Amino acid sequence: MGVLMKKKNLDSGLGTRETRELLIDRSRRIAMAAFDDDLRALERILGLESCEGKDRKTDYPGLLSGAFEVARRASRPDLLGTNVADRALVHQWLEYRLVHLSSPSCREGKHKMLQELNNYLADQVYMVGNYLTLADILLYFCLHPIMVEMTVLEREELDCLTRWFDHIQHQPEVRQHLPPVIVPRNKLYS
């Protein structure tokens, strides 16, 4: 009887292979929709005609290639980095966003990832170099909903990340359609 119960429990719920595949497929579709929105916003920022009517999956197979293609179409190679080391760092931060911030597991480890970004930004104005890159723009898009949900106290605890976020959101061409996140100039709590 115990073996039958265990088999029945495995066949129902989240343990089945089909259910796991459906959840993975759903996560991919959600991520692709978010990437699509980010690429559309990036096109608007750069003053490009959007590829609305086109099938983005064939034009841009992913966020990285799509973002690089949008920067190329806009004749803005500076957004990719001005030297080999900076280009590698832009690529690294976009990969970080894909792996850590765009995945469903982000919810569980969100605070740790935000703390990592906060530590990195302790002595940085931008994610890469001393100028705005795709890393800044696309991380801003990804972090905006998270920052909106945070309390003022939570944002104060992540002071370097909040400073960077506020700096990026005040770039006139970047924020566009997103509502501003209010960041007090003085600490409210001590």
Short mmCIF file of N, CA and C in Angstrom, two decimals:
data_model
loop_
_atom_site.label_atom_id
_atom_site.label_comp_id
_atom_site.label_asym_id
_atom_site.label_seq_id
_atom_site.Cartn_x
_atom_site.Cartn_y
_atom_site.Cartn_z
N MET A 1 0.83 -1.20 0.00
CA MET A 1 0.00 0.00 0.00
C MET A 1 0.87 1.26 0.00
N GLY A 2 1.96 1.26 0.81
CA GLY A 2 2.84 2.42 0.90
C GLY A 2 3.49 2.73 -0.43
N VAL A 3 3.88 1.68 -1.20
CA VAL A 3 4.51 1.88 -2.50
C VAL A 3 3.51 2.49 -3.47
N LEU A 4 2.25 2.02 -3.43
CA LEU A 4 1.23 2.58 -4.30
C LEU A 4 0.99 4.06 -4.00
N MET A 5 0.98 4.41 -2.73
CA MET A 5 0.77 5.81 -2.34
C MET A 5 1.91 6.69 -2.86
N LYS A 6 3.16 6.18 -2.71
CA LYS A 6 4.30 6.97 -3.18
C LYS A 6 4.23 7.16 -4.68
N LYS A 7 3.89 6.08 -5.44
CA LYS A 7 3.79 6.19 -6.89
C LYS A 7 2.70 7.18 -7.28
N LYS A 8 1.57 7.12 -6.61
CA LYS A 8 0.46 8.02 -6.90
C LYS A 8 0.87 9.47 -6.64
N ASN A 9 1.61 9.72 -5.55
CA ASN A 9 2.07 11.08 -5.24
C ASN A 9 3.06 11.59 -6.28
N LEU A 10 3.91 10.70 -6.81
CA LEU A 10 4.87 11.11 -7.84
C LEU A 10 4.16 11.45 -9.14
N ASP A 11 3.08 10.68 -9.46
CA ASP A 11 2.39 10.90 -10.71
C ASP A 11 1.51 12.14 -10.69
N SER A 12 1.13 12.61 -9.52
CA SER A 12 0.31 13.81 -9.45
C SER A 12 1.14 14.97 -8.94
N GLY A 13 0.80 16.17 -9.36
CA GLY A 13 1.49 17.35 -8.85
C GLY A 13 2.70 17.72 -9.67
N LEU A 14 3.66 18.39 -9.03
CA LEU A 14 4.82 18.95 -9.72
C LEU A 14 5.92 17.94 -9.98
N GLY A 15 5.77 16.72 -9.54
CA GLY A 15 6.84 15.74 -9.70
C GLY A 15 6.92 15.13 -11.08
N THR A 16 5.90 15.26 -11.91
CA THR A 16 5.92 14.60 -13.21
C THR A 16 6.79 15.36 -14.18
N ARG A 17 7.32 14.60 -15.11
CA ARG A 17 8.21 15.17 -16.12
C ARG A 17 7.47 16.18 -17.00
N GLU A 18 6.24 15.84 -17.38
CA GLU A 18 5.46 16.72 -18.24
C GLU A 18 5.18 18.06 -17.55
N THR A 19 4.85 18.00 -16.26
CA THR A 19 4.55 19.22 -15.52
C THR A 19 5.80 20.09 -15.42
N ARG A 20 6.93 19.46 -15.14
CA ARG A 20 8.19 20.23 -15.07
C ARG A 20 8.49 20.88 -16.40
N GLU A 21 8.27 20.13 -17.50
CA GLU A 21 8.53 20.69 -18.83
C GLU A 21 7.58 21.85 -19.13
N LEU A 22 6.33 21.72 -18.72
CA LEU A 22 5.37 22.82 -18.91
C LEU A 22 5.79 24.05 -18.12
N LEU A 23 6.25 23.86 -16.89
CA LEU A 23 6.70 25.00 -16.07
C LEU A 23 7.92 25.67 -16.68
N ILE A 24 8.85 24.86 -17.18
CA ILE A 24 10.05 25.41 -17.82
C ILE A 24 9.67 26.18 -19.07
N ASP A 25 8.76 25.58 -19.89
CA ASP A 25 8.31 26.26 -21.10
C ASP A 25 7.60 27.57 -20.77
N ARG A 26 6.77 27.57 -19.74
CA ARG A 26 6.07 28.79 -19.32
C ARG A 26 7.07 29.85 -18.87
N SER A 27 8.08 29.45 -18.09
CA SER A 27 9.11 30.39 -17.64
C SER A 27 9.85 30.99 -18.82
N ARG A 28 10.15 30.16 -19.82
CA ARG A 28 10.83 30.65 -21.01
C ARG A 28 9.98 31.67 -21.76
N ARG A 29 8.68 31.38 -21.90
CA ARG A 29 7.79 32.31 -22.60
C ARG A 29 7.69 33.63 -21.85
N ILE A 30 7.61 33.57 -20.54
CA ILE A 30 7.55 34.80 -19.73
C ILE A 30 8.83 35.59 -19.89
N ALA A 31 9.98 34.89 -19.84
CA ALA A 31 11.27 35.56 -20.00
C ALA A 31 11.39 36.18 -21.40
N MET A 32 10.95 35.45 -22.44
CA MET A 32 11.03 35.98 -23.79
C MET A 32 10.15 37.22 -23.95
N ALA A 33 8.97 37.22 -23.31
CA ALA A 33 8.09 38.39 -23.38
C ALA A 33 8.76 39.58 -22.70
N ALA A 34 9.42 39.34 -21.56
CA ALA A 34 10.14 40.42 -20.87
C ALA A 34 11.30 40.92 -21.73
N PHE A 35 12.03 40.00 -22.36
CA PHE A 35 13.15 40.39 -23.21
C PHE A 35 12.62 41.21 -24.39
N ASP A 36 11.49 40.79 -24.94
CA ASP A 36 10.89 41.49 -26.05
C ASP A 36 10.53 42.91 -25.66
N ASP A 37 9.93 43.07 -24.48
CA ASP A 37 9.59 44.41 -23.98
C ASP A 37 10.84 45.26 -23.81
N ASP A 38 11.89 44.66 -23.26
CA ASP A 38 13.14 45.39 -23.05
C ASP A 38 13.77 45.81 -24.37
N LEU A 39 13.73 44.93 -25.35
CA LEU A 39 14.30 45.27 -26.66
C LEU A 39 13.49 46.36 -27.34
N ARG A 40 12.17 46.33 -27.21
CA ARG A 40 11.32 47.41 -27.76
C ARG A 40 11.67 48.74 -27.09
N ALA A 41 11.82 48.71 -25.76
CA ALA A 41 12.17 49.94 -25.03
C ALA A 41 13.55 50.44 -25.46
N LEU A 42 14.49 49.52 -25.65
CA LEU A 42 15.83 49.89 -26.10
C LEU A 42 15.76 50.54 -27.48
N GLU A 43 14.94 49.99 -28.35
CA GLU A 43 14.77 50.60 -29.68
C GLU A 43 14.21 52.02 -29.56
N ARG A 44 13.23 52.22 -28.67
CA ARG A 44 12.66 53.56 -28.48
C ARG A 44 13.72 54.52 -27.96
N ILE A 45 14.51 54.07 -26.98
CA ILE A 45 15.56 54.91 -26.41
C ILE A 45 16.53 55.39 -27.48
N LEU A 46 16.86 54.47 -28.39
CA LEU A 46 17.85 54.78 -29.41
C LEU A 46 17.23 55.41 -30.66
N GLY A 47 15.92 55.66 -30.62
CA GLY A 47 15.25 56.33 -31.73
C GLY A 47 15.11 55.48 -32.96
N LEU A 48 15.02 54.18 -32.80
CA LEU A 48 14.88 53.27 -33.94
C LEU A 48 13.42 52.91 -34.16
N GLU A 49 13.12 52.59 -35.41
CA GLU A 49 11.80 52.06 -35.71
C GLU A 49 11.72 50.66 -35.14
N SER A 50 10.67 50.37 -34.41
CA SER A 50 10.53 49.07 -33.77
C SER A 50 10.23 48.00 -34.79
N CYS A 51 10.61 46.80 -34.47
CA CYS A 51 10.33 45.64 -35.31
C CYS A 51 9.03 44.99 -34.87
N GLU A 52 8.02 45.82 -34.55
CA GLU A 52 6.74 45.33 -34.01
C GLU A 52 6.13 44.24 -34.87
N GLY A 53 6.05 44.47 -36.17
CA GLY A 53 5.36 43.52 -37.03
C GLY A 53 6.17 42.27 -37.33
N LYS A 54 7.43 42.30 -37.05
CA LYS A 54 8.29 41.18 -37.38
C LYS A 54 8.26 40.14 -36.28
N ASP A 55 8.65 38.94 -36.63
CA ASP A 55 8.76 37.88 -35.64
C ASP A 55 10.11 38.01 -34.97
N ARG A 56 10.14 38.55 -33.78
CA ARG A 56 11.38 38.81 -33.07
C ARG A 56 12.19 37.55 -32.82
N LYS A 57 11.53 36.42 -32.71
CA LYS A 57 12.26 35.19 -32.41
C LYS A 57 13.24 34.86 -33.53
N THR A 58 12.91 35.24 -34.77
CA THR A 58 13.85 35.00 -35.85
C THR A 58 14.84 36.15 -35.99
N ASP A 59 14.38 37.36 -35.71
CA ASP A 59 15.28 38.51 -35.80
C ASP A 59 16.27 38.53 -34.64
N TYR A 60 15.76 38.33 -33.44
CA TYR A 60 16.57 38.39 -32.23
C TYR A 60 16.36 37.09 -31.45
N PRO A 61 17.24 36.13 -31.60
CA PRO A 61 17.02 34.85 -30.91
C PRO A 61 17.17 34.94 -29.39
N GLY A 62 17.65 36.01 -28.86
CA GLY A 62 17.80 36.15 -27.42
C GLY A 62 18.09 37.59 -27.05
N LEU A 63 18.13 37.82 -25.77
CA LEU A 63 18.35 39.18 -25.30
C LEU A 63 19.72 39.70 -25.70
N LEU A 64 20.76 38.89 -25.55
CA LEU A 64 22.11 39.36 -25.86
C LEU A 64 22.25 39.72 -27.33
N SER A 65 21.92 38.79 -28.21
CA SER A 65 22.07 39.07 -29.64
C SER A 65 21.13 40.19 -30.07
N GLY A 66 19.93 40.22 -29.48
CA GLY A 66 18.99 41.28 -29.81
C GLY A 66 19.50 42.65 -29.40
N ALA A 67 20.02 42.74 -28.19
CA ALA A 67 20.54 44.02 -27.69
C ALA A 67 21.75 44.48 -28.52
N PHE A 68 22.63 43.55 -28.86
CA PHE A 68 23.79 43.92 -29.67
C PHE A 68 23.35 44.38 -31.06
N GLU A 69 22.34 43.71 -31.62
CA GLU A 69 21.84 44.09 -32.93
C GLU A 69 21.17 45.47 -32.89
N VAL A 70 20.42 45.76 -31.85
CA VAL A 70 19.77 47.06 -31.72
C VAL A 70 20.83 48.16 -31.61
N ALA A 71 21.88 47.93 -30.83
CA ALA A 71 22.96 48.92 -30.71
C ALA A 71 23.66 49.11 -32.05
N ARG A 72 23.84 48.03 -32.80
CA ARG A 72 24.48 48.12 -34.11
C ARG A 72 23.59 48.92 -35.07
N ARG A 73 22.28 48.62 -35.09
CA ARG A 73 21.35 49.34 -35.97
C ARG A 73 21.31 50.82 -35.64
N ALA A 74 21.48 51.16 -34.38
CA ALA A 74 21.43 52.57 -33.95
C ALA A 74 22.77 53.27 -34.14
N SER A 75 23.75 52.57 -34.65
CA SER A 75 25.11 53.10 -34.79
C SER A 75 25.63 53.64 -33.46
N ARG A 76 25.44 52.85 -32.41
CA ARG A 76 25.89 53.22 -31.07
C ARG A 76 26.82 52.13 -30.51
N PRO A 77 27.99 51.96 -31.13
CA PRO A 77 28.91 50.93 -30.62
C PRO A 77 29.41 51.23 -29.21
N ASP A 78 29.32 52.50 -28.78
CA ASP A 78 29.74 52.86 -27.43
C ASP A 78 28.90 52.13 -26.37
N LEU A 79 27.66 51.79 -26.70
CA LEU A 79 26.82 51.06 -25.74
C LEU A 79 27.31 49.64 -25.50
N LEU A 80 28.13 49.14 -26.40
CA LEU A 80 28.69 47.80 -26.25
C LEU A 80 30.02 47.81 -25.51
N GLY A 81 30.57 48.98 -25.29
CA GLY A 81 31.89 49.11 -24.67
C GLY A 81 32.85 49.71 -25.67
N THR A 82 33.80 50.50 -25.16
CA THR A 82 34.72 51.19 -26.07
C THR A 82 36.01 50.42 -26.30
N ASN A 83 36.26 49.38 -25.54
CA ASN A 83 37.45 48.56 -25.76
C ASN A 83 37.09 47.09 -25.48
N VAL A 84 38.01 46.21 -25.72
CA VAL A 84 37.75 44.77 -25.59
C VAL A 84 37.35 44.41 -24.16
N ALA A 85 38.04 44.97 -23.18
CA ALA A 85 37.72 44.65 -21.78
C ALA A 85 36.32 45.12 -21.40
N ASP A 86 35.96 46.32 -21.84
CA ASP A 86 34.62 46.83 -21.53
C ASP A 86 33.54 46.03 -22.24
N ARG A 87 33.81 45.62 -23.50
CA ARG A 87 32.83 44.79 -24.21
C ARG A 87 32.62 43.46 -23.49
N ALA A 88 33.68 42.91 -22.98
CA ALA A 88 33.57 41.65 -22.23
C ALA A 88 32.75 41.85 -20.95
N LEU A 89 32.96 42.98 -20.28
CA LEU A 89 32.19 43.26 -19.06
C LEU A 89 30.71 43.51 -19.36
N VAL A 90 30.41 44.20 -20.45
CA VAL A 90 29.01 44.40 -20.84
C VAL A 90 28.36 43.04 -21.07
N HIS A 91 29.05 42.20 -21.81
CA HIS A 91 28.54 40.85 -22.07
C HIS A 91 28.34 40.09 -20.76
N GLN A 92 29.30 40.19 -19.85
CA GLN A 92 29.21 39.51 -18.56
C GLN A 92 27.99 39.97 -17.77
N TRP A 93 27.75 41.28 -17.72
CA TRP A 93 26.61 41.78 -16.96
C TRP A 93 25.27 41.40 -17.59
N LEU A 94 25.23 41.34 -18.92
CA LEU A 94 24.00 40.90 -19.57
C LEU A 94 23.76 39.41 -19.30
N GLU A 95 24.82 38.63 -19.29
CA GLU A 95 24.70 37.21 -18.92
C GLU A 95 24.24 37.08 -17.47
N TYR A 96 24.78 37.90 -16.59
CA TYR A 96 24.38 37.89 -15.18
C TYR A 96 22.88 38.16 -15.08
N ARG A 97 22.44 39.13 -15.83
CA ARG A 97 21.01 39.44 -15.80
C ARG A 97 20.19 38.24 -16.26
N LEU A 98 20.60 37.60 -17.35
CA LEU A 98 19.86 36.44 -17.87
C LEU A 98 19.84 35.29 -16.87
N VAL A 99 20.98 34.99 -16.31
CA VAL A 99 21.09 33.81 -15.44
C VAL A 99 20.51 34.07 -14.05
N HIS A 100 20.80 35.23 -13.48
CA HIS A 100 20.44 35.46 -12.09
C HIS A 100 19.17 36.28 -11.88
N LEU A 101 18.98 37.31 -12.67
CA LEU A 101 17.87 38.22 -12.41
C LEU A 101 16.62 37.90 -13.22
N SER A 102 16.76 37.17 -14.32
CA SER A 102 15.59 36.88 -15.15
C SER A 102 15.04 35.48 -14.92
N SER A 103 15.67 34.72 -14.05
CA SER A 103 15.22 33.35 -13.84
C SER A 103 14.20 33.27 -12.72
N PRO A 104 13.37 32.22 -12.73
CA PRO A 104 12.40 32.05 -11.65
C PRO A 104 13.05 31.90 -10.28
N SER A 105 14.29 31.41 -10.23
CA SER A 105 14.97 31.25 -8.93
C SER A 105 15.37 32.59 -8.33
N CYS A 106 15.21 33.67 -9.11
CA CYS A 106 15.56 35.02 -8.62
C CYS A 106 14.76 35.38 -7.38
N ARG A 107 13.52 34.92 -7.33
CA ARG A 107 12.67 35.28 -6.18
C ARG A 107 13.27 34.79 -4.87
N GLU A 108 13.82 33.57 -4.88
CA GLU A 108 14.38 33.03 -3.64
C GLU A 108 15.67 33.73 -3.23
N GLY A 109 16.54 34.00 -4.18
CA GLY A 109 17.83 34.60 -3.85
C GLY A 109 17.92 36.06 -4.20
N LYS A 110 16.78 36.73 -4.28
CA LYS A 110 16.76 38.13 -4.72
C LYS A 110 17.62 39.02 -3.83
N HIS A 111 17.49 38.87 -2.52
CA HIS A 111 18.25 39.76 -1.62
C HIS A 111 19.76 39.56 -1.80
N LYS A 112 20.19 38.32 -1.95
CA LYS A 112 21.61 38.04 -2.14
C LYS A 112 22.13 38.67 -3.43
N MET A 113 21.35 38.55 -4.50
CA MET A 113 21.77 39.12 -5.78
C MET A 113 21.81 40.65 -5.73
N LEU A 114 20.82 41.23 -5.07
CA LEU A 114 20.82 42.69 -4.92
C LEU A 114 22.00 43.15 -4.08
N GLN A 115 22.35 42.39 -3.07
CA GLN A 115 23.51 42.71 -2.24
C GLN A 115 24.80 42.61 -3.05
N GLU A 116 24.89 41.60 -3.93
CA GLU A 116 26.06 41.48 -4.81
C GLU A 116 26.20 42.71 -5.70
N LEU A 117 25.09 43.12 -6.30
CA LEU A 117 25.12 44.32 -7.14
C LEU A 117 25.49 45.56 -6.33
N ASN A 118 24.94 45.65 -5.13
CA ASN A 118 25.25 46.79 -4.25
C ASN A 118 26.75 46.84 -3.95
N ASN A 119 27.33 45.70 -3.62
CA ASN A 119 28.77 45.64 -3.33
C ASN A 119 29.60 46.03 -4.55
N TYR A 120 29.21 45.55 -5.72
CA TYR A 120 29.94 45.88 -6.94
C TYR A 120 29.90 47.37 -7.22
N LEU A 121 28.76 47.98 -6.99
CA LEU A 121 28.57 49.40 -7.31
C LEU A 121 29.12 50.35 -6.25
N ALA A 122 29.76 49.82 -5.22
CA ALA A 122 30.30 50.66 -4.14
C ALA A 122 31.27 51.71 -4.68
N ASP A 123 32.04 51.36 -5.70
CA ASP A 123 33.01 52.32 -6.25
C ASP A 123 32.82 52.51 -7.76
N GLN A 124 31.59 52.31 -8.23
CA GLN A 124 31.28 52.45 -9.65
C GLN A 124 30.16 53.46 -9.85
N VAL A 125 30.23 54.20 -10.92
CA VAL A 125 29.12 55.08 -11.31
C VAL A 125 28.22 54.34 -12.29
N TYR A 126 28.83 53.61 -13.20
CA TYR A 126 28.12 52.79 -14.18
C TYR A 126 28.58 51.35 -14.01
N MET A 127 27.86 50.43 -14.62
CA MET A 127 28.22 49.01 -14.50
C MET A 127 29.57 48.74 -15.16
N VAL A 128 29.83 49.44 -16.26
CA VAL A 128 31.07 49.24 -17.00
C VAL A 128 31.68 50.60 -17.33
N GLY A 129 32.93 50.79 -16.98
CA GLY A 129 33.61 52.03 -17.33
C GLY A 129 32.98 53.25 -16.68
N ASN A 130 33.15 54.37 -17.35
CA ASN A 130 32.62 55.64 -16.86
C ASN A 130 31.58 56.22 -17.80
N TYR A 131 30.82 55.35 -18.42
CA TYR A 131 29.82 55.78 -19.38
C TYR A 131 28.68 54.77 -19.43
N LEU A 132 27.54 55.21 -19.94
CA LEU A 132 26.34 54.39 -20.05
C LEU A 132 26.54 53.30 -21.10
N THR A 133 26.18 52.07 -20.75
CA THR A 133 26.26 50.94 -21.68
C THR A 133 24.95 50.17 -21.67
N LEU A 134 24.88 49.17 -22.54
CA LEU A 134 23.72 48.28 -22.55
C LEU A 134 23.52 47.61 -21.20
N ALA A 135 24.61 47.34 -20.50
CA ALA A 135 24.51 46.71 -19.18
C ALA A 135 23.68 47.57 -18.24
N ASP A 136 23.94 48.87 -18.22
CA ASP A 136 23.18 49.78 -17.36
C ASP A 136 21.70 49.82 -17.77
N ILE A 137 21.46 49.97 -19.05
CA ILE A 137 20.09 50.13 -19.53
C ILE A 137 19.26 48.88 -19.26
N LEU A 138 19.79 47.71 -19.63
CA LEU A 138 19.01 46.49 -19.48
C LEU A 138 18.92 46.02 -18.03
N LEU A 139 19.92 46.29 -17.22
CA LEU A 139 19.79 46.00 -15.79
C LEU A 139 18.77 46.93 -15.15
N TYR A 140 18.75 48.18 -15.59
CA TYR A 140 17.74 49.12 -15.08
C TYR A 140 16.33 48.60 -15.38
N PHE A 141 16.09 48.18 -16.63
CA PHE A 141 14.77 47.65 -16.99
C PHE A 141 14.40 46.45 -16.12
N CYS A 142 15.35 45.59 -15.88
CA CYS A 142 15.09 44.38 -15.10
C CYS A 142 14.86 44.69 -13.63
N LEU A 143 15.61 45.65 -13.09
CA LEU A 143 15.52 45.97 -11.66
C LEU A 143 14.38 46.92 -11.33
N HIS A 144 13.83 47.60 -12.31
CA HIS A 144 12.78 48.58 -12.03
C HIS A 144 11.61 48.00 -11.23
N PRO A 145 11.02 46.87 -11.64
CA PRO A 145 9.89 46.34 -10.85
C PRO A 145 10.29 45.95 -9.43
N ILE A 146 11.52 45.49 -9.27
CA ILE A 146 12.01 45.11 -7.94
C ILE A 146 12.16 46.36 -7.07
N MET A 147 12.73 47.42 -7.64
CA MET A 147 12.94 48.65 -6.88
C MET A 147 11.61 49.32 -6.52
N VAL A 148 10.62 49.21 -7.40
CA VAL A 148 9.30 49.78 -7.12
C VAL A 148 8.67 49.10 -5.91
N GLU A 149 8.84 47.80 -5.80
CA GLU A 149 8.24 47.04 -4.70
C GLU A 149 8.96 47.23 -3.36
N MET A 150 10.21 47.67 -3.40
CA MET A 150 10.99 47.80 -2.17
C MET A 150 10.52 48.98 -1.33
N THR A 151 10.66 48.86 -0.03
CA THR A 151 10.37 49.98 0.87
C THR A 151 11.55 50.94 0.85
N VAL A 152 11.34 52.12 1.38
CA VAL A 152 12.42 53.11 1.46
C VAL A 152 13.57 52.55 2.30
N LEU A 153 13.24 51.87 3.39
CA LEU A 153 14.27 51.29 4.25
C LEU A 153 15.08 50.23 3.51
N GLU A 154 14.42 49.39 2.74
CA GLU A 154 15.14 48.37 1.97
C GLU A 154 16.06 49.02 0.95
N ARG A 155 15.59 50.08 0.31
CA ARG A 155 16.44 50.77 -0.67
C ARG A 155 17.62 51.45 0.01
N GLU A 156 17.41 51.96 1.24
CA GLU A 156 18.52 52.59 1.98
C GLU A 156 19.60 51.57 2.32
N GLU A 157 19.19 50.34 2.63
CA GLU A 157 20.17 49.29 2.95
C GLU A 157 21.03 48.95 1.74
N LEU A 158 20.49 49.16 0.55
CA LEU A 158 21.23 48.93 -0.69
C LEU A 158 21.59 50.28 -1.30
N ASP A 159 22.33 51.07 -0.54
CA ASP A 159 22.58 52.46 -0.90
C ASP A 159 23.31 52.63 -2.23
N CYS A 160 24.30 51.80 -2.51
CA CYS A 160 25.06 51.95 -3.77
C CYS A 160 24.20 51.57 -4.97
N LEU A 161 23.45 50.48 -4.84
CA LEU A 161 22.54 50.08 -5.91
C LEU A 161 21.47 51.14 -6.13
N THR A 162 20.94 51.68 -5.06
CA THR A 162 19.91 52.72 -5.17
C THR A 162 20.47 53.98 -5.82
N ARG A 163 21.69 54.36 -5.44
CA ARG A 163 22.33 55.53 -6.06
C ARG A 163 22.49 55.33 -7.56
N TRP A 164 23.00 54.13 -7.95
CA TRP A 164 23.17 53.81 -9.37
C TRP A 164 21.82 53.85 -10.08
N PHE A 165 20.82 53.20 -9.49
CA PHE A 165 19.49 53.13 -10.09
C PHE A 165 18.92 54.53 -10.30
N ASP A 166 19.05 55.38 -9.30
CA ASP A 166 18.54 56.74 -9.39
C ASP A 166 19.27 57.52 -10.49
N HIS A 167 20.57 57.31 -10.58
CA HIS A 167 21.38 57.98 -11.62
C HIS A 167 20.91 57.53 -13.01
N ILE A 168 20.70 56.24 -13.21
CA ILE A 168 20.28 55.72 -14.51
C ILE A 168 18.86 56.19 -14.84
N GLN A 169 17.97 56.17 -13.86
CA GLN A 169 16.58 56.58 -14.16
C GLN A 169 16.49 58.06 -14.50
N HIS A 170 17.49 58.85 -14.12
CA HIS A 170 17.47 60.27 -14.46
C HIS A 170 18.18 60.59 -15.78
N GLN A 171 18.63 59.55 -16.47
CA GLN A 171 19.12 59.75 -17.83
C GLN A 171 17.88 59.96 -18.68
N PRO A 172 17.71 61.11 -19.30
CA PRO A 172 16.43 61.45 -19.96
C PRO A 172 15.94 60.39 -20.94
N GLU A 173 16.84 59.80 -21.69
CA GLU A 173 16.41 58.86 -22.72
C GLU A 173 16.11 57.46 -22.16
N VAL A 174 16.52 57.17 -20.95
CA VAL A 174 16.41 55.80 -20.44
C VAL A 174 15.05 55.50 -19.83
N ARG A 175 14.56 56.32 -18.95
CA ARG A 175 13.37 55.98 -18.19
C ARG A 175 12.14 55.81 -19.08
N GLN A 176 11.94 56.68 -20.03
CA GLN A 176 10.84 56.62 -20.98
C GLN A 176 9.48 56.40 -20.33
N HIS A 177 8.94 55.22 -20.46
CA HIS A 177 7.57 54.90 -20.04
C HIS A 177 7.47 54.42 -18.59
N LEU A 178 8.59 54.18 -17.94
CA LEU A 178 8.56 53.63 -16.58
C LEU A 178 8.35 54.75 -15.56
N PRO A 179 7.53 54.48 -14.54
CA PRO A 179 7.34 55.52 -13.51
C PRO A 179 8.61 55.69 -12.68
N PRO A 180 8.89 56.90 -12.24
CA PRO A 180 10.11 57.11 -11.45
C PRO A 180 9.99 56.46 -10.07
N VAL A 181 11.11 55.99 -9.57
CA VAL A 181 11.19 55.47 -8.21
C VAL A 181 11.72 56.61 -7.35
N ILE A 182 10.97 57.00 -6.35
CA ILE A 182 11.37 58.12 -5.50
C ILE A 182 12.49 57.67 -4.57
N VAL A 183 13.58 58.42 -4.62
CA VAL A 183 14.74 58.13 -3.77
C VAL A 183 15.02 59.38 -2.94
N PRO A 184 14.79 59.32 -1.61
CA PRO A 184 15.07 60.48 -0.77
C PRO A 184 16.57 60.82 -0.78
N ARG A 185 16.86 62.08 -0.71
CA ARG A 185 18.27 62.52 -0.69
C ARG A 185 18.92 62.30 0.67
N ASN A 186 18.14 62.38 1.73
CA ASN A 186 18.66 62.19 3.08
C ASN A 186 18.15 60.87 3.63
N LYS A 187 18.96 60.26 4.48
CA LYS A 187 18.54 59.02 5.12
C LYS A 187 17.39 59.31 6.07
N LEU A 188 16.37 58.45 5.97
CA LEU A 188 15.20 58.63 6.83
C LEU A 188 15.35 57.90 8.16
N TYR A 189 16.11 56.81 8.14
CA TYR A 189 16.26 56.00 9.34
C TYR A 189 17.74 55.91 9.70
N SER A 190 18.00 55.74 10.98
CA SER A 190 19.40 55.57 11.37
C SER A 190 19.54 54.45 12.35
#
